[in-house]
PDB file of C-alpha atoms in Angstrom:
ATOM      1  CA  UNK O  41      77.228 -18.783   4.265  1.00  0.00           C
ATOM      2  CA  UNK O  42      78.173 -15.480   2.631  1.00  0.00           C
ATOM      3  CA  UNK O  43      76.674 -14.925  -0.794  1.00  0.00           C
ATOM      4  CA  UNK O  44      79.224 -14.314  -3.567  1.00  0.00           C
ATOM      5  CA  UNK O  45      77.933 -11.260  -5.458  1.00  0.00           C
ATOM      6  CA  UNK O  46      79.746  -9.531  -8.312  1.00  0.00           C
ATOM      7  CA  UNK O  47      78.556  -6.163  -9.624  1.00  0.00           C
ATOM      8  CA  UNK O  48      79.333  -5.089 -13.179  1.00  0.00           C
ATOM      9  CA  UNK O  49      78.412  -1.526 -14.109  1.00  0.00           C
ATOM     10  CA  UNK O  50      77.744  -1.676 -17.836  1.00  0.00           C
ATOM     11  CA  UNK O  51      76.524   0.336 -20.782  1.00  0.00           C
ATOM     12  CA  UNK O  52      76.150   4.039 -21.531  1.00  0.00           C
ATOM     13  CA  UNK O  53      73.770   4.723 -18.638  1.00  0.00           C
ATOM     14  CA  UNK O  54      75.852   2.822 -16.064  1.00  0.00           C
ATOM     15  CA  UNK O  55      73.458   0.005 -15.223  1.00  0.00           C
ATOM     16  CA  UNK O  56      74.413  -2.559 -12.597  1.00  0.00           C
ATOM     17  CA  UNK O  57      74.372  -6.195 -13.676  1.00  0.00           C
ATOM     18  CA  UNK O  58      74.801  -8.692 -10.837  1.00  0.00           C
ATOM     19  CA  UNK O  59      76.172 -12.224 -10.720  1.00  0.00           C
ATOM     20  CA  UNK O  60      75.444 -14.210  -7.572  1.00  0.00           C
ATOM     21  CA  UNK O  61      76.160 -17.691  -6.260  1.00  0.00           C
ATOM     22  CA  UNK O  62      76.709 -19.715  -3.136  1.00  0.00           C
ATOM     23  CA  UNK O  63      80.442 -19.910  -2.423  1.00  0.00           C
ATOM     24  CA  UNK O  64      80.388 -23.705  -2.766  1.00  0.00           C
ATOM     25  CA  UNK O  65      78.117 -23.840  -5.838  1.00  0.00           C
ATOM     26  CA  UNK O  66      79.006 -24.534  -9.450  1.00  0.00           C
ATOM     27  CA  UNK O  67      76.003 -22.604 -10.788  1.00  0.00           C
ATOM     28  CA  UNK O  68      75.179 -18.905 -10.614  1.00  0.00           C
ATOM     29  CA  UNK O  69      72.440 -16.420 -11.450  1.00  0.00           C
ATOM     30  CA  UNK O  70      72.640 -13.263 -13.533  1.00  0.00           C
ATOM     31  CA  UNK O  71      70.370 -10.326 -12.730  1.00  0.00           C
ATOM     32  CA  UNK O  72      69.665  -7.652 -15.368  1.00  0.00           C
ATOM     33  CA  UNK O  73      72.372  -8.160 -18.016  1.00  0.00           C
ATOM     34  CA  UNK O  74      72.054  -4.751 -19.620  1.00  0.00           C
ATOM     35  CA  UNK O  75      75.070  -4.488 -21.912  1.00  0.00           C
ATOM     36  CA  UNK O  76      78.717  -5.447 -22.496  1.00  0.00           C
ATOM     37  CA  UNK O  77      78.261  -9.168 -23.050  1.00  0.00           C
ATOM     38  CA  UNK O  78      82.035  -9.889 -23.210  1.00  0.00           C
ATOM     39  CA  UNK O  79      82.546  -8.440 -19.717  1.00  0.00           C
ATOM     40  CA  UNK O  80      79.647 -10.460 -18.339  1.00  0.00           C
ATOM     41  CA  UNK O  81      80.945 -13.680 -19.891  1.00  0.00           C
ATOM     42  CA  UNK O  82      84.431 -12.989 -18.546  1.00  0.00           C
ATOM     43  CA  UNK O  83      83.029 -12.484 -15.042  1.00  0.00           C
ATOM     44  CA  UNK O  84      81.040 -15.714 -15.294  1.00  0.00           C
ATOM     45  CA  UNK O  85      84.192 -17.576 -16.274  1.00  0.00           C
ATOM     46  CA  UNK O  86      86.112 -16.041 -13.371  1.00  0.00           C
ATOM     47  CA  UNK O  87      83.503 -17.356 -10.939  1.00  0.00           C
ATOM     48  CA  UNK O  88      84.048 -20.904 -12.260  1.00  0.00           C
ATOM     49  CA  UNK O  89      80.328 -21.590 -12.533  1.00  0.00           C
ATOM     50  CA  UNK O  90      77.683 -22.019 -15.181  1.00  0.00           C
ATOM     51  CA  UNK O  91      74.608 -19.815 -15.478  1.00  0.00           C
ATOM     52  CA  UNK O  92      71.468 -21.527 -14.183  1.00  0.00           C
ATOM     53  CA  UNK O  93      69.110 -18.636 -14.880  1.00  0.00           C
ATOM     54  CA  UNK O  94      68.869 -15.000 -15.969  1.00  0.00           C
ATOM     55  CA  UNK O  95      66.546 -12.887 -13.815  1.00  0.00           C
ATOM     56  CA  UNK O  96      65.027  -9.598 -14.981  1.00  0.00           C
ATOM     57  CA  UNK O  97      63.636  -7.001 -12.600  1.00  0.00           C
ATOM     58  CA  UNK O  98      62.067  -5.122 -15.529  1.00  0.00           C
ATOM     59  CA  UNK O  99      62.557  -4.649 -19.249  1.00  0.00           C
ATOM     60  CA  UNK O 100      63.862  -1.138 -19.813  1.00  0.00           C
ATOM     61  CA  UNK O 101      66.562  -1.283 -22.469  1.00  0.00           C
ATOM     62  CA  UNK O 102      69.466  -0.570 -20.107  1.00  0.00           C
ATOM     63  CA  UNK O 103      68.606  -3.697 -18.109  1.00  0.00           C
ATOM     64  CA  UNK O 104      68.002  -6.156 -20.959  1.00  0.00           C
ATOM     65  CA  UNK O 105      70.362  -5.155 -23.769  1.00  0.00           C
ATOM     66  CA  UNK O 106      72.494  -8.295 -23.388  1.00  0.00           C
ATOM     67  CA  UNK O 107      69.718 -10.750 -22.493  1.00  0.00           C
ATOM     68  CA  UNK O 108      69.314 -12.447 -25.870  1.00  0.00           C
ATOM     69  CA  UNK O 109      73.019 -12.998 -26.603  1.00  0.00           C
ATOM     70  CA  UNK O 110      73.719 -14.086 -23.016  1.00  0.00           C
ATOM     71  CA  UNK O 111      70.880 -16.603 -23.122  1.00  0.00           C
ATOM     72  CA  UNK O 112      72.177 -17.907 -26.429  1.00  0.00           C
ATOM     73  CA  UNK O 113      75.776 -18.177 -25.192  1.00  0.00           C
ATOM     74  CA  UNK O 114      74.903 -19.893 -21.915  1.00  0.00           C
ATOM     75  CA  UNK O 115      71.671 -21.755 -22.679  1.00  0.00           C
ATOM     76  CA  UNK O 116      70.207 -20.320 -19.467  1.00  0.00           C
ATOM     77  CA  UNK O 117      66.458 -19.627 -19.233  1.00  0.00           C
ATOM     78  CA  UNK O 118      65.215 -16.077 -18.775  1.00  0.00           C
ATOM     79  CA  UNK O 119      62.721 -15.142 -16.050  1.00  0.00           C
ATOM     80  CA  UNK O 120      60.806 -11.984 -17.024  1.00  0.00           C
ATOM     81  CA  UNK O 121      58.089 -10.000 -15.239  1.00  0.00           C
ATOM     82  CA  UNK O 122      54.760 -11.272 -16.504  1.00  0.00           C
ATOM     83  CA  UNK O 123      53.421  -7.821 -17.386  1.00  0.00           C
ATOM     84  CA  UNK O 124      56.470  -6.970 -19.495  1.00  0.00           C
ATOM     85  CA  UNK O 125      57.045 -10.024 -21.682  1.00  0.00           C
ATOM     86  CA  UNK O 126      55.830  -8.143 -24.749  1.00  0.00           C
ATOM     87  CA  UNK O 127      58.427  -5.444 -24.160  1.00  0.00           C
ATOM     88  CA  UNK O 128      61.239  -8.006 -24.062  1.00  0.00           C
ATOM     89  CA  UNK O 129      59.854  -9.685 -27.181  1.00  0.00           C
ATOM     90  CA  UNK O 130      59.654  -6.378 -29.077  1.00  0.00           C
ATOM     91  CA  UNK O 131      62.267  -4.289 -27.340  1.00  0.00           C
ATOM     92  CA  UNK O 132      62.976  -1.859 -30.176  1.00  0.00           C
ATOM     93  CA  UNK O 133      59.294  -0.917 -30.439  1.00  0.00           C
ATOM     94  CA  UNK O 134      59.511   0.431 -26.905  1.00  0.00           C
ATOM     95  CA  UNK O 135      62.688   2.463 -27.313  1.00  0.00           C
ATOM     96  CA  UNK O 136      61.942   6.082 -26.440  1.00  0.00           C
ATOM     97  CA  UNK O 137      65.486   7.404 -26.400  1.00  0.00           C
ATOM     98  CA  UNK O 138      67.306   8.103 -29.694  1.00  0.00           C
ATOM     99  CA  UNK O 139      70.869   6.944 -30.045  1.00  0.00           C
ATOM    100  CA  UNK O 140      70.525   3.620 -28.232  1.00  0.00           C
ATOM    101  CA  UNK O 141      70.151   0.168 -29.762  1.00  0.00           C
ATOM    102  CA  UNK O 142      69.016  -1.580 -31.753  1.00  0.00           C
ATOM    103  CA  UNK O 143      68.672  -4.497 -29.354  1.00  0.00           C
ATOM    104  CA  UNK O 144      67.816  -8.137 -29.910  1.00  0.00           C
ATOM    105  CA  UNK O 145      64.322  -9.287 -28.963  1.00  0.00           C
ATOM    106  CA  UNK O 146      63.840 -12.286 -26.672  1.00  0.00           C
ATOM    107  CA  UNK O 147      60.854 -14.492 -25.893  1.00  0.00           C
ATOM    108  CA  UNK O 148      60.880 -15.104 -22.149  1.00  0.00           C
ATOM    109  CA  UNK O 149      61.267 -18.710 -21.005  1.00  0.00           C
ATOM    110  CA  UNK O 150      59.486 -18.139 -17.682  1.00  0.00           C
ATOM    111  CA  UNK O 151      57.401 -15.354 -16.187  1.00  0.00           C
ATOM    112  CA  UNK O 152      57.156 -14.048 -12.638  1.00  0.00           C
ATOM    113  CA  UNK O 153      54.399 -11.904 -11.212  1.00  0.00           C
ATOM    114  CA  UNK O 154      55.358 -11.543  -7.558  1.00  0.00           C
ATOM    115  CA  UNK O 155      54.544 -13.852  -4.674  1.00  0.00           C
ATOM    116  CA  UNK O 156      56.622 -16.750  -5.987  1.00  0.00           C
ATOM    117  CA  UNK O 157      59.633 -18.360  -4.366  1.00  0.00           C
ATOM    118  CA  UNK O 158      62.198 -19.511  -6.898  1.00  0.00           C
ATOM    119  CA  UNK O 159      64.668 -22.272  -6.043  1.00  0.00           C
ATOM    120  CA  UNK O 160      67.652 -21.654  -8.286  1.00  0.00           C
ATOM    121  CA  UNK O 161      71.409 -22.209  -7.931  1.00  0.00           C
ATOM    122  CA  UNK O 162      70.874 -23.577  -4.436  1.00  0.00           C
ATOM    123  CA  UNK O 163      69.113 -20.392  -3.293  1.00  0.00           C
ATOM    124  CA  UNK O 164      65.522 -19.667  -2.298  1.00  0.00           C
ATOM    125  CA  UNK O 165      64.529 -16.347  -3.857  1.00  0.00           C
ATOM    126  CA  UNK O 166      61.446 -14.293  -3.040  1.00  0.00           C
ATOM    127  CA  UNK O 167      59.865 -12.513  -5.999  1.00  0.00           C
ATOM    128  CA  UNK O 168      58.186  -9.293  -4.849  1.00  0.00           C
ATOM    129  CA  UNK O 169      55.891  -7.283  -7.120  1.00  0.00           C
ATOM    130  CA  UNK O 170      57.229  -3.700  -6.972  1.00  0.00           C
ATOM    131  CA  UNK O 171      55.608  -1.575  -9.690  1.00  0.00           C
ATOM    132  CA  UNK O 172      55.887   2.187  -9.944  1.00  0.00           C
ATOM    133  CA  UNK O 173      59.029   2.589 -12.040  1.00  0.00           C
ATOM    134  CA  UNK O 174      57.622   0.213 -14.652  1.00  0.00           C
ATOM    135  CA  UNK O 175      54.267  -1.606 -14.685  1.00  0.00           C
ATOM    136  CA  UNK O 176      55.544  -5.128 -14.037  1.00  0.00           C
ATOM    137  CA  UNK O 177      58.718  -4.474 -12.049  1.00  0.00           C
ATOM    138  CA  UNK O 178      59.742  -7.151  -9.550  1.00  0.00           C
ATOM    139  CA  UNK O 179      62.403  -7.269  -6.859  1.00  0.00           C
ATOM    140  CA  UNK O 180      64.378 -10.431  -6.115  1.00  0.00           C
ATOM    141  CA  UNK O 181      65.289 -11.139  -2.484  1.00  0.00           C
ATOM    142  CA  UNK O 182      67.425 -13.912  -1.005  1.00  0.00           C
ATOM    143  CA  UNK O 183      66.110 -13.637   2.570  1.00  0.00           C
ATOM    144  CA  UNK O 184      68.471 -16.206   4.079  1.00  0.00           C
ATOM    145  CA  UNK O 185      71.387 -14.096   2.870  1.00  0.00           C
ATOM    146  CA  UNK O 186      69.821 -10.675   3.542  1.00  0.00           C
ATOM    147  CA  UNK O 187      70.371  -9.776  -0.113  1.00  0.00           C
ATOM    148  CA  UNK O 188      67.966  -7.767  -2.280  1.00  0.00           C
ATOM    149  CA  UNK O 189      68.211  -7.004  -6.004  1.00  0.00           C
ATOM    150  CA  UNK O 190      65.994  -3.966  -6.371  1.00  0.00           C
ATOM    151  CA  UNK O 191      66.365  -3.010 -10.023  1.00  0.00           C
ATOM    152  CA  UNK O 192      65.156   0.569 -10.424  1.00  0.00           C
ATOM    153  CA  UNK O 193      62.878   0.714  -7.392  1.00  0.00           C
ATOM    154  CA  UNK O 194      65.274   1.785  -4.647  1.00  0.00           C
ATOM    155  CA  UNK O 195      68.735   3.330  -4.970  1.00  0.00           C
ATOM    156  CA  UNK O 196      71.359   4.645  -2.595  1.00  0.00           C
ATOM    157  CA  UNK O 197      69.882   7.987  -1.499  1.00  0.00           C
ATOM    158  CA  UNK O 198      67.428   7.949  -4.383  1.00  0.00           C
ATOM    159  CA  UNK O 199      64.553   6.069  -6.025  1.00  0.00           C
ATOM    160  CA  UNK O 200      63.564   5.030  -9.527  1.00  0.00           C
ATOM    161  CA  UNK O 201      62.211   7.660 -11.882  1.00  0.00           C
ATOM    162  CA  UNK O 202      58.472   7.742 -12.463  1.00  0.00           C
ATOM    163  CA  UNK O 203      58.262   9.931 -15.584  1.00  0.00           C
ATOM    164  CA  UNK O 204      58.484   7.025 -18.033  1.00  0.00           C
ATOM    165  CA  UNK O 205      55.402   5.252 -19.461  1.00  0.00           C
ATOM    166  CA  UNK O 206      53.752   3.241 -16.707  1.00  0.00           C
ATOM    167  CA  UNK O 207      55.576   5.094 -13.951  1.00  0.00           C
ATOM    168  CA  UNK O 208      53.707   6.387 -10.921  1.00  0.00           C
ATOM    169  CA  UNK O 209      55.148   7.883  -7.727  1.00  0.00           C
ATOM    170  CA  UNK O 210      52.458   6.783  -5.219  1.00  0.00           C
ATOM    171  CA  UNK O 211      52.727   3.238  -6.602  1.00  0.00           C
ATOM    172  CA  UNK O 212      56.520   3.275  -6.352  1.00  0.00           C
ATOM    173  CA  UNK O 213      56.418   4.659  -2.821  1.00  0.00           C
ATOM    174  CA  UNK O 214      54.027   1.866  -1.805  1.00  0.00           C
ATOM    175  CA  UNK O 215      56.312  -0.728  -3.382  1.00  0.00           C
ATOM    176  CA  UNK O 216      59.296   0.579  -1.441  1.00  0.00           C
ATOM    177  CA  UNK O 217      57.253   0.546   1.756  1.00  0.00           C
ATOM    178  CA  UNK O 218      56.406  -3.095   1.129  1.00  0.00           C
ATOM    179  CA  UNK O 219      60.118  -3.904   1.002  1.00  0.00           C
ATOM    180  CA  UNK O 220      60.802  -1.878   4.155  1.00  0.00           C
ATOM    181  CA  UNK O 221      57.950  -3.589   5.997  1.00  0.00           C
ATOM    182  CA  UNK O 222      58.862  -7.110   4.889  1.00  0.00           C
ATOM    183  CA  UNK O 223      62.638  -7.370   5.229  1.00  0.00           C
ATOM    184  CA  UNK O 224      65.063  -6.400   8.011  1.00  0.00           C
ATOM    185  CA  UNK O 225      67.108  -3.212   7.968  1.00  0.00           C
ATOM    186  CA  UNK O 226      70.317  -5.251   7.593  1.00  0.00           C
ATOM    187  CA  UNK O 227      69.242  -6.405   4.122  1.00  0.00           C
ATOM    188  CA  UNK O 228      71.808  -5.317   1.543  1.00  0.00           C
ATOM    189  CA  UNK O 229      70.248  -3.583  -1.436  1.00  0.00           C
ATOM    190  CA  UNK O 230      71.921  -4.233  -4.790  1.00  0.00           C
ATOM    191  CA  UNK O 231      70.339  -1.581  -7.045  1.00  0.00           C
ATOM    192  CA  UNK O 232      70.137  -1.149 -10.795  1.00  0.00           C
ATOM    193  CA  UNK O 233      72.200   2.046 -10.624  1.00  0.00           C
ATOM    194  CA  UNK O 234      74.630   3.604  -8.141  1.00  0.00           C
ATOM    195  CA  UNK O 235      76.123   1.856  -5.125  1.00  0.00           C
ATOM    196  CA  UNK O 236      75.125  -0.944  -2.772  1.00  0.00           C
ATOM    197  CA  UNK O 237      73.282   0.149   0.357  1.00  0.00           C
ATOM    198  CA  UNK O 238      70.997  -1.314   3.045  1.00  0.00           C
ATOM    199  CA  UNK O 239      67.306  -1.005   3.754  1.00  0.00           C
ATOM    200  CA  UNK O 240      68.075   0.528   7.129  1.00  0.00           C
ATOM    201  CA  UNK O 241      70.342   3.183   5.668  1.00  0.00           C
ATOM    202  CA  UNK O 242      67.702   4.175   3.141  1.00  0.00           C
ATOM    203  CA  UNK O 243      64.912   4.141   5.727  1.00  0.00           C
ATOM    204  CA  UNK O 244      66.942   6.559   7.873  1.00  0.00           C
ATOM    205  CA  UNK O 245      68.489   8.903   5.315  1.00  0.00           C
ATOM    206  CA  UNK O 246      66.914   8.582   1.849  1.00  0.00           C
ATOM    207  CA  UNK O 247      65.348  12.018   1.215  1.00  0.00           C
ATOM    208  CA  UNK O 248      62.575  10.513  -0.916  1.00  0.00           C
ATOM    209  CA  UNK O 249      61.384   8.332   1.957  1.00  0.00           C
ATOM    210  CA  UNK O 250      61.146  10.964   4.665  1.00  0.00           C
ATOM    211  CA  UNK O 251      57.854  12.388   5.886  1.00  0.00           C
TER     212      UNK O 251
END
């Protein structure tokens, strides 16, 4: 079974929002709806499925800007990292970049901390605690489909920035190593920015992971 994954690059900082479903399913999941609600809703309609859940890797504004209106439009529950629920609930208080927003706050329906396995839209999803870019960051992995949704932890030939509040390079490096040690090189990495890659490609060539 090949996972049906759609990537929408949205908003002023080019964040990747992902829609994923089993090919034979009538429900789907949305990961990190950062902006451009009309485009996201159009993509959902094109996949001929309803949204079962909205999953958040972390709560920086570029990843959650469309969460509240998407949840309202679809009725889907939002799964938020446990350590960052207050950010989602008070998003404008945490805005550190002028010229963006305002955004609509949202009270998370469910929290995840890492270590859970979610069963949603016919998929079993590992939740991995991967702090370093943000304090509560999680990565979602569908191991049966070799698919990883890494948010701002690991990018194609790069890694998440660590100069924001709560960021820490040794912590981020350890989080990435956890992913490399746990999942096979063939795992496709769907990151929060830039293009899709694989764990093996990043292990071999990512300059931030060498040495």
